mmCIF file of C-alpha atoms in Angstrom:
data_model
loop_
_atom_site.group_PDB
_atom_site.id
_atom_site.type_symbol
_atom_site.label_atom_id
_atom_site.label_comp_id
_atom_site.label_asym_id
_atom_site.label_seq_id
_atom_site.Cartn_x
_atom_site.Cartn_y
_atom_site.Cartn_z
ATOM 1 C CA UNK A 1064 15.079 0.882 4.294
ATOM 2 C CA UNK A 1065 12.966 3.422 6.122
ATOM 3 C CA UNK A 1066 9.744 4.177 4.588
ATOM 4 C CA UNK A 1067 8.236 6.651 7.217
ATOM 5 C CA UNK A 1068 10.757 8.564 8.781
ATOM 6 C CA UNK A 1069 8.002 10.454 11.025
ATOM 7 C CA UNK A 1070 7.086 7.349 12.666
ATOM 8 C CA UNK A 1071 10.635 5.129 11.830
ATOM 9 C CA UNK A 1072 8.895 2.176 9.954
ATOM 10 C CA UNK A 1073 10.686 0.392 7.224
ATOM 11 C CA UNK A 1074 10.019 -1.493 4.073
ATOM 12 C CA UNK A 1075 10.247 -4.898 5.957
ATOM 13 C CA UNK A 1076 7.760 -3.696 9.144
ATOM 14 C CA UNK A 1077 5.363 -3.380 6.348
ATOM 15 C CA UNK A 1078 6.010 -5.562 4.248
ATOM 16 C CA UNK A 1079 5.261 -8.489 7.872
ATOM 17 C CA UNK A 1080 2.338 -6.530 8.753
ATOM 18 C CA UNK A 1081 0.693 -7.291 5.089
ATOM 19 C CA UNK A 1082 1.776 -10.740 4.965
ATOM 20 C CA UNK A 1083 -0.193 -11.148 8.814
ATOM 21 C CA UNK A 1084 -3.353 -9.566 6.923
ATOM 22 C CA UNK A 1085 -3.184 -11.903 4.063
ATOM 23 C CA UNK A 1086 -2.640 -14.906 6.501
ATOM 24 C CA UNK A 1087 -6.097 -14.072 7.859
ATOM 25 C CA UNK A 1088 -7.763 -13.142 4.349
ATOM 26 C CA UNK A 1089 -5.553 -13.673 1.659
ATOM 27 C CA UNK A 1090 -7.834 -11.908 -0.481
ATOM 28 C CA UNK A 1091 -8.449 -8.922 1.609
ATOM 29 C CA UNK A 1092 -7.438 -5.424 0.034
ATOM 30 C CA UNK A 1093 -5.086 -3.748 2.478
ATOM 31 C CA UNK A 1094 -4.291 -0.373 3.148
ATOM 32 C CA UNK A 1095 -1.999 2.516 4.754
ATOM 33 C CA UNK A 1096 -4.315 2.899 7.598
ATOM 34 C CA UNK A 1097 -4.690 -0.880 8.084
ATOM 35 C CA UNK A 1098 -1.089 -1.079 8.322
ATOM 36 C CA UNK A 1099 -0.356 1.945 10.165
ATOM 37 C CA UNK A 1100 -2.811 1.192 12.596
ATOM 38 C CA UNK A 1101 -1.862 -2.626 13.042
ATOM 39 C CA UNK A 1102 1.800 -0.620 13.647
ATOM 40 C CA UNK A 1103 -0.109 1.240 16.591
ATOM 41 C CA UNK A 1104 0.785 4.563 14.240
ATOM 42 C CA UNK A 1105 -0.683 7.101 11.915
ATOM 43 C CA UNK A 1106 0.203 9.112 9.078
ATOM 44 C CA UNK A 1107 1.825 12.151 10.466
ATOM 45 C CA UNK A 1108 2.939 13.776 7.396
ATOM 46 C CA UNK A 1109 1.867 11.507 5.029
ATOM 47 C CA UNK A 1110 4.438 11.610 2.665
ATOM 48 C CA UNK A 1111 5.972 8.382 2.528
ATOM 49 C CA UNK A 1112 1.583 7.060 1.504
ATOM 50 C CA UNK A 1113 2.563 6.486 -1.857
ATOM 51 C CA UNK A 1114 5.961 3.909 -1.109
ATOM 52 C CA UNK A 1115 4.168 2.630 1.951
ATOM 53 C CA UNK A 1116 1.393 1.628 -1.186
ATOM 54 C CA UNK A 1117 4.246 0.370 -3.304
ATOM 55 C CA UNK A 1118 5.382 -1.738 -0.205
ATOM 56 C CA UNK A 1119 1.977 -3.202 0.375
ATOM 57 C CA UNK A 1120 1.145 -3.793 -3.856
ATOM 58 C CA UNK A 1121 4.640 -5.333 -4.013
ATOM 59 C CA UNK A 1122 3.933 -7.718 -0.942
ATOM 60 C CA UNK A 1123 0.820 -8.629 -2.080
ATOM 61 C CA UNK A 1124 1.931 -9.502 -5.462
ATOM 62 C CA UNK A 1125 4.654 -11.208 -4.274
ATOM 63 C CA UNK A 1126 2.284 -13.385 -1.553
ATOM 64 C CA UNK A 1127 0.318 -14.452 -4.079
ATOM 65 C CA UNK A 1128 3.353 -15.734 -6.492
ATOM 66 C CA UNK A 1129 4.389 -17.677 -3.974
ATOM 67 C CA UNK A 1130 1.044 -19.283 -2.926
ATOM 68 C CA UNK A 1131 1.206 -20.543 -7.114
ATOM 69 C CA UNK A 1132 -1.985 -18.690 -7.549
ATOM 70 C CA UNK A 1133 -2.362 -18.880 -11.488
ATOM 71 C CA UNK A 1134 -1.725 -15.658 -12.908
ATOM 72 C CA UNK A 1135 -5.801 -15.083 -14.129
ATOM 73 C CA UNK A 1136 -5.747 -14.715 -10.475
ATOM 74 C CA UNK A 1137 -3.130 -12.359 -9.556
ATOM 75 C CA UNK A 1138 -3.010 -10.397 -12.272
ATOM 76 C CA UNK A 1139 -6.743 -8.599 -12.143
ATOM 77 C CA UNK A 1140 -6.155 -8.722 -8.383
ATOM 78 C CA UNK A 1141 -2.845 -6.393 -8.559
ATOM 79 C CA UNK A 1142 -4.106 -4.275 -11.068
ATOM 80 C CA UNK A 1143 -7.144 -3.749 -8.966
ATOM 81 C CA UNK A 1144 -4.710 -2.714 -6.454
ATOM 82 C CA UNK A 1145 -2.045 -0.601 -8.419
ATOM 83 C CA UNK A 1146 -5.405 1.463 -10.324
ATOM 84 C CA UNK A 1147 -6.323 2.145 -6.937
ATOM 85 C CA UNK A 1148 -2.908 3.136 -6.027
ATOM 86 C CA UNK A 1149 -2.680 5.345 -9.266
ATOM 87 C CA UNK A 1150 -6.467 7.176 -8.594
ATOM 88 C CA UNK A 1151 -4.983 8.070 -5.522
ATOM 89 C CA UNK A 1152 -1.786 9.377 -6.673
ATOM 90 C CA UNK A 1153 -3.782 11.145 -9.214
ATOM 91 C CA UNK A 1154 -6.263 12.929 -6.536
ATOM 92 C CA UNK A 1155 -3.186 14.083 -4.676
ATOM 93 C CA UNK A 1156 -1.533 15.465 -7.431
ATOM 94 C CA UNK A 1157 -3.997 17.547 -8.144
ATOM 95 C CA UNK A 1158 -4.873 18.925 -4.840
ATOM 96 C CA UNK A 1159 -1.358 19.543 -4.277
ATOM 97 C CA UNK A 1160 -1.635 21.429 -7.906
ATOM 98 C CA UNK A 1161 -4.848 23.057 -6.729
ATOM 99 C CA UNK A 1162 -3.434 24.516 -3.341
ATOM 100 C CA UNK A 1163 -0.643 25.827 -5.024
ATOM 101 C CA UNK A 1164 -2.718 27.979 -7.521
ATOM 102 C CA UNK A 1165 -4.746 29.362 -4.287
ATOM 103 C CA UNK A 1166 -1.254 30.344 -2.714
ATOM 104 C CA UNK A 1167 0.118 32.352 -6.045
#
């Protein structure tokens, strides 16, 4: 599945580039630049931010299932990362609300 059309990466070209990450830092937060740049790209558009997020929360979640980390673990970890996720959403949402009152 393609994620970012503008620069043709899908789901799974994410989804390896966080699991190399969280070899080297399992703990480590990672991001849409972090990913994008480890893809040698950048956000063009920037639309496909929040799945690309989704992608890397999902990984992550799923890394750390895996591992057996105990779920007082994971749990405040992912939610960490999906409140982050959500604050962004949020700020974007309202620019995008904000820009659109400017243009009426």
């Amino acid at each position: 599945m393609i994620v970012c059309s503008c620069n043709t990466i899908t789901k799974q070209d994410i989804a390896d580039t966080v699991r190399d990450f969280l070899r080297v830092d399992e703990w480590q937060l990672v991001t849409v630049g972090m990913v994008y740049h480890a893809l040698e790209s950048r956000g063009k558009c920037c639309g496909c931010f929040p799945n690309a997020i989704g992608v890397i929360v999902e990984t992550t979640e799923r890394w750390h299932r895996e591992l057996l980390h105990s779920d007082d673990v994971v749990v405040p970890f992912v939610a960490r990362i999906r409140a982050e996720h959500e604050r962004c959403e949020t700020v974007r949402k309202l620019d995008r609300l904000r820009k659109l009152k400017r243009a009426a």
